[in-house]
Short mmCIF file of C-alpha atoms in Angstrom, two decimals:
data_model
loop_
_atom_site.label_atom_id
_atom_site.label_comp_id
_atom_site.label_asym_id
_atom_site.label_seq_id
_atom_site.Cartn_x
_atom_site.Cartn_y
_atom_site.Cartn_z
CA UNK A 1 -29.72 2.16 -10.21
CA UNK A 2 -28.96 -0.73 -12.99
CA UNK A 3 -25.42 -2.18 -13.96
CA UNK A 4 -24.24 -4.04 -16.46
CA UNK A 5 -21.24 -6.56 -15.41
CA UNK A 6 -19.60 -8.43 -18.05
CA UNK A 7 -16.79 -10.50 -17.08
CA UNK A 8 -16.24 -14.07 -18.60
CA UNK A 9 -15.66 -15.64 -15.47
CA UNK A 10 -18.39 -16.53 -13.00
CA UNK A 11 -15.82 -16.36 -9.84
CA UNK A 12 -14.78 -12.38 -10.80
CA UNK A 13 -18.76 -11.44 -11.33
CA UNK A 14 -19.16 -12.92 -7.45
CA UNK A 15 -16.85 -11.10 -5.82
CA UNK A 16 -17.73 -7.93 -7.70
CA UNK A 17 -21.50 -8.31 -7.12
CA UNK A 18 -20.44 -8.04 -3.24
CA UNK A 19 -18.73 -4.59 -3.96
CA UNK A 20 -21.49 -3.22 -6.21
CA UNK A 21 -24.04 -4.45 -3.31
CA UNK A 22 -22.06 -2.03 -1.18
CA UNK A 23 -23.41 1.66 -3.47
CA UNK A 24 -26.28 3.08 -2.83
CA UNK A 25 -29.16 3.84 -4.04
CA UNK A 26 -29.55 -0.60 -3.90
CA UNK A 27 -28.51 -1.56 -7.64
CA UNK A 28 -30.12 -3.86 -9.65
CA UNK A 29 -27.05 -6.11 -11.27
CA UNK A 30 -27.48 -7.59 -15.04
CA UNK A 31 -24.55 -10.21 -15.93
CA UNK A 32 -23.09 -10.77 -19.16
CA UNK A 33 -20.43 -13.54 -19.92
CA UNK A 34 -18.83 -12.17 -23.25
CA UNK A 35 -19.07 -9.26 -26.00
CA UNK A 36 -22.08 -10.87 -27.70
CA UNK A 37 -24.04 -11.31 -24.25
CA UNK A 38 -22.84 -7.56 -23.33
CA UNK A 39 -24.47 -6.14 -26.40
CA UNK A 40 -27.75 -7.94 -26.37
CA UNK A 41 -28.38 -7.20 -22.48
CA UNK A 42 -27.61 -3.18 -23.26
CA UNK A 43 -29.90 -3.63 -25.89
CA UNK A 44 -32.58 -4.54 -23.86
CA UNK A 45 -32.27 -2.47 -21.04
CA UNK A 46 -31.55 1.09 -22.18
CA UNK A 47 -32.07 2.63 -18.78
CA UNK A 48 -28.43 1.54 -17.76
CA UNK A 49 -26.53 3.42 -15.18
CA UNK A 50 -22.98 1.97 -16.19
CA UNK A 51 -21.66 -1.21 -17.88
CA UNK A 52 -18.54 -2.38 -15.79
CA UNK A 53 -16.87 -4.68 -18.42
CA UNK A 54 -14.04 -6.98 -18.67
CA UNK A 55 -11.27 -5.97 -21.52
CA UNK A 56 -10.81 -9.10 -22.23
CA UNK A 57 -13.78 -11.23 -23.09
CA UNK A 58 -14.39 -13.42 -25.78
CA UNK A 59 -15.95 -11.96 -28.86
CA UNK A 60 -13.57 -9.21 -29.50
CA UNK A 61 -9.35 -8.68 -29.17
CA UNK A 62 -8.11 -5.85 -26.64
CA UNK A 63 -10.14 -2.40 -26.95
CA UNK A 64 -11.76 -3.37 -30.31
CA UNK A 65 -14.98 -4.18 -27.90
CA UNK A 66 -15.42 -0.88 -26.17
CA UNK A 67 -15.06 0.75 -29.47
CA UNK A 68 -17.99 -1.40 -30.56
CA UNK A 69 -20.17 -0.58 -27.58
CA UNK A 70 -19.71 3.18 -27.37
CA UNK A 71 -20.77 2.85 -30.95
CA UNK A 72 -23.57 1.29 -30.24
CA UNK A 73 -24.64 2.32 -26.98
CA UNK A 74 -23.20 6.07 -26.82
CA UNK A 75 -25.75 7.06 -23.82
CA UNK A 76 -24.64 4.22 -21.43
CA UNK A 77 -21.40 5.37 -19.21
CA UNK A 78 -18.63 2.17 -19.82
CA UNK A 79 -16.26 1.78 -17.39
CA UNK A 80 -13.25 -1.07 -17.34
CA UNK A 81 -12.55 -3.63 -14.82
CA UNK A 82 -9.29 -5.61 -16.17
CA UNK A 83 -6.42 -7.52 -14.66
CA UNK A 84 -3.53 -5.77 -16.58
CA UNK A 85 -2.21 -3.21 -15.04
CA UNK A 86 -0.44 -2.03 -18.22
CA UNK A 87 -0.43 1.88 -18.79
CA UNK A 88 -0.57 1.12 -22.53
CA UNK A 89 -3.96 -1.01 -22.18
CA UNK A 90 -5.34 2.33 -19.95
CA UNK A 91 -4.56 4.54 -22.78
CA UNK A 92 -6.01 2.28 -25.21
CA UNK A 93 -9.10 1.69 -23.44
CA UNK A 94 -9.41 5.48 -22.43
CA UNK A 95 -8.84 6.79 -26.18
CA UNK A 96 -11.71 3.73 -26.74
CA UNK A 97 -14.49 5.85 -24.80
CA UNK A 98 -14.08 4.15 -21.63
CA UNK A 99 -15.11 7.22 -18.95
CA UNK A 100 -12.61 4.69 -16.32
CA UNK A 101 -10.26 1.74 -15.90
CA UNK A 102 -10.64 -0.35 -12.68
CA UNK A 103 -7.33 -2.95 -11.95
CA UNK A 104 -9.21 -5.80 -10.47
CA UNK A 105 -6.41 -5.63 -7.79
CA UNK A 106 -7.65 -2.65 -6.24
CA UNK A 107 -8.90 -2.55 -2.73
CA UNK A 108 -12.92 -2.62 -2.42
CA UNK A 109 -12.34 1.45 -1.03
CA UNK A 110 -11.06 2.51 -4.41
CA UNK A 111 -13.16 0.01 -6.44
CA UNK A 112 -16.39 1.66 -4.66
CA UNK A 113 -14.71 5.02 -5.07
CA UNK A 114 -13.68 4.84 -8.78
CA UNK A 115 -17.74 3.57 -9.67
CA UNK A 116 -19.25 6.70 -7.90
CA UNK A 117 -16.98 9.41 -9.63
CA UNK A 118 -18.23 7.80 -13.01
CA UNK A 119 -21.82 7.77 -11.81
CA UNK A 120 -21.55 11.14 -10.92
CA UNK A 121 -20.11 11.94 -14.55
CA UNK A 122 -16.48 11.78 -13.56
CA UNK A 123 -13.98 9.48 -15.37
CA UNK A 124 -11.31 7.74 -13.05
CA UNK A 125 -7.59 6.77 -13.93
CA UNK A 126 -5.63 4.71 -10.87
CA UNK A 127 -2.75 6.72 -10.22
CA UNK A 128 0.67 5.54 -12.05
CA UNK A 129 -1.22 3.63 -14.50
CA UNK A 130 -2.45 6.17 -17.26
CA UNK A 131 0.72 6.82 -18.79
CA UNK A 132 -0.42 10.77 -17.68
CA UNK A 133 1.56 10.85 -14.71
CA UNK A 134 4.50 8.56 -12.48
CA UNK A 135 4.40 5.64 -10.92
CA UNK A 136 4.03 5.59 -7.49
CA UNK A 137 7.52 5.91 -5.48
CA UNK A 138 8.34 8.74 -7.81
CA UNK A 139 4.86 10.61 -7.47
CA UNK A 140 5.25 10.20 -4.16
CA UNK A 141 8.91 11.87 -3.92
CA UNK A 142 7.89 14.29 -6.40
CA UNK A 143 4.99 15.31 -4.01
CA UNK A 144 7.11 15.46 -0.75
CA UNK A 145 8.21 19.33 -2.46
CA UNK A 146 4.66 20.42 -2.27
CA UNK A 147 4.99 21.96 1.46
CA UNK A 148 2.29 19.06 2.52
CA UNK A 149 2.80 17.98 5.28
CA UNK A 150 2.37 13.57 5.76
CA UNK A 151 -0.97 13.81 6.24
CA UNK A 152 -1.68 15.85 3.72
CA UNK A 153 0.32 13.91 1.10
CA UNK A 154 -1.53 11.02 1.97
CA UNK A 155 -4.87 12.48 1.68
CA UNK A 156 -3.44 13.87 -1.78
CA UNK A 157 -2.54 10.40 -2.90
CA UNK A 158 -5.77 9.03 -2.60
CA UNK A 159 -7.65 12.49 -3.97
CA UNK A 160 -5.45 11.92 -7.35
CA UNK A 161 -6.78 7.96 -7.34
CA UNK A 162 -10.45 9.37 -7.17
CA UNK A 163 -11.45 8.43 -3.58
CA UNK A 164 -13.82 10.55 -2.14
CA UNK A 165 -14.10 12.95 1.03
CA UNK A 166 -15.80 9.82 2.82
CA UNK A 167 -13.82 7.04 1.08
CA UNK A 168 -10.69 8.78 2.34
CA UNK A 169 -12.05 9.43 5.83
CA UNK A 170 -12.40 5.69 6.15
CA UNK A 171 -9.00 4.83 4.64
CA UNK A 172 -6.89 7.17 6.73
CA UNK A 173 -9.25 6.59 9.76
CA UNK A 174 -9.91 10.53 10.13
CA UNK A 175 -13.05 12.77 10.12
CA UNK A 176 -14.51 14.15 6.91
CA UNK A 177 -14.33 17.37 8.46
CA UNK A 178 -10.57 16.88 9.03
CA UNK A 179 -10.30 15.49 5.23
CA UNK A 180 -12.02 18.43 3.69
CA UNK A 181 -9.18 21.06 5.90
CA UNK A 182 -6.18 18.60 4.02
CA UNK A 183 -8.21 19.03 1.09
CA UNK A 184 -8.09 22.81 1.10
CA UNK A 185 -4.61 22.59 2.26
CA UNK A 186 -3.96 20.70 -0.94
CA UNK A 187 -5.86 23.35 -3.04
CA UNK A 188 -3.41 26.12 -1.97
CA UNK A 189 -0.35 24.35 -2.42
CA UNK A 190 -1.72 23.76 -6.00
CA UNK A 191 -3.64 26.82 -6.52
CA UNK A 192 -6.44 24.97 -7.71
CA UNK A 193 -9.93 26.07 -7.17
CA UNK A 194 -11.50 22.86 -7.70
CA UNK A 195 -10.93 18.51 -7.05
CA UNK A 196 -10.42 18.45 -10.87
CA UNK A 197 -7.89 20.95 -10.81
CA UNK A 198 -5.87 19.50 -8.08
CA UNK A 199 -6.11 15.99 -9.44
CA UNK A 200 -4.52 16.99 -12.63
CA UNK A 201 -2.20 19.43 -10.85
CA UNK A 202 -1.01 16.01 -9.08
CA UNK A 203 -0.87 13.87 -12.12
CA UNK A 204 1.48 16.54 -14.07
CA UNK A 205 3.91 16.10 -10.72
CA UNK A 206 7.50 15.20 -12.47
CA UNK A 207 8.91 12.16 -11.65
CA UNK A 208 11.52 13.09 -9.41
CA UNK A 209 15.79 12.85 -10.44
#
């Protein structure tokens, strides 16, 4: 597996080469230090698995990058890794062609959990941050009047950020076995039929009066 990372400062490519070491199959890592740099290393290496890039990098303002790269590079999956947690840059960078938008806040778990759902062809949103659903305290409230019961919300919670059955095994220190029964739990008290269909089931949740 080959990723791009593009991120205009040195210390933020470190720390996420330690994550990305963490995916398997072992990934080969190519840096890139700004838009220009970004577009010549896709160039040569076509056989990209993602590009994990910076929003803000020098070469281009805002989204005005991504929109150049899906442009140029429509085959290889983009996702975002950015400091601002602003629902308006998510939108933006979304409506761009981004298949994903990372806050570089977020714990390793969800960073490691948001990169394999857009491997796998899935885009990720962090919850409260797309602008499609609440923030957090009233998702949360809005969820207590599922029927779930803690457990369950908690395992819903981290199903609507994109973790997987193993990610969220690990986080809430449970069996995937266990995870996959809240799971289906979740799935009734939605009626979805699918981890797509509960997600956005989640993410239409009102924010609560």
């Amino acid at each position: 597996m080959k990723i791009l990372l593009a991120d205009d400062h040195p210390l933020v490519r470190e720390g996420v080469r330690q994550v990305l070491a963490q995916l398997e199959p072992p990934v080969e890592i190519l840096d890139a230090h700004d838009y220009p740099s970004l577009f010549a290393r896709a160039a040569r290496h076509p056989d990209l698995d993602l590009a994990l890039v910076d929003l803000n990098m020098p070469g281009f303002a805002g989204t005005q990058g991504i929109t150049q790269f899906r442009s140029r590079f429509p085959d290889i999956p983009l996702l975002v890794l950015s400091a601002s947690e602003s629902p308006h840059d998510v939108r933006h960078a979304l409506k761009a062609g981004a298949l994903g938008y990372i806050p570089k806040a977020s714990p390793t778990a969800v960073m490691l959990a948001a990169l394999r759902q857009v491997l796998s062809g899935g885009v990720y949103v962090p919850l409260g941050l797309s602008g499609l659903h609440p923030a957090e305290p009233a998702d949360f409230a809005a969820l207590q009047h599922s029927g779930l019961t803690v457990r369950q919300l908690e395992v819903a919670r981290l199903l609507a950020q994109g973790c997987t059955n193993k990610t969220i095994s690990s986080m809430l220190a449970m069996s995937e076995g266990t995870v996959k029964v809240h799971i289906a739990a979740i799935f009734r008290a939605f009626n979805a039929s699918n981890r797509t269909e509960a997600v956005l089931a989640i993410q239409r949740l009102p924010h609560a009066p």
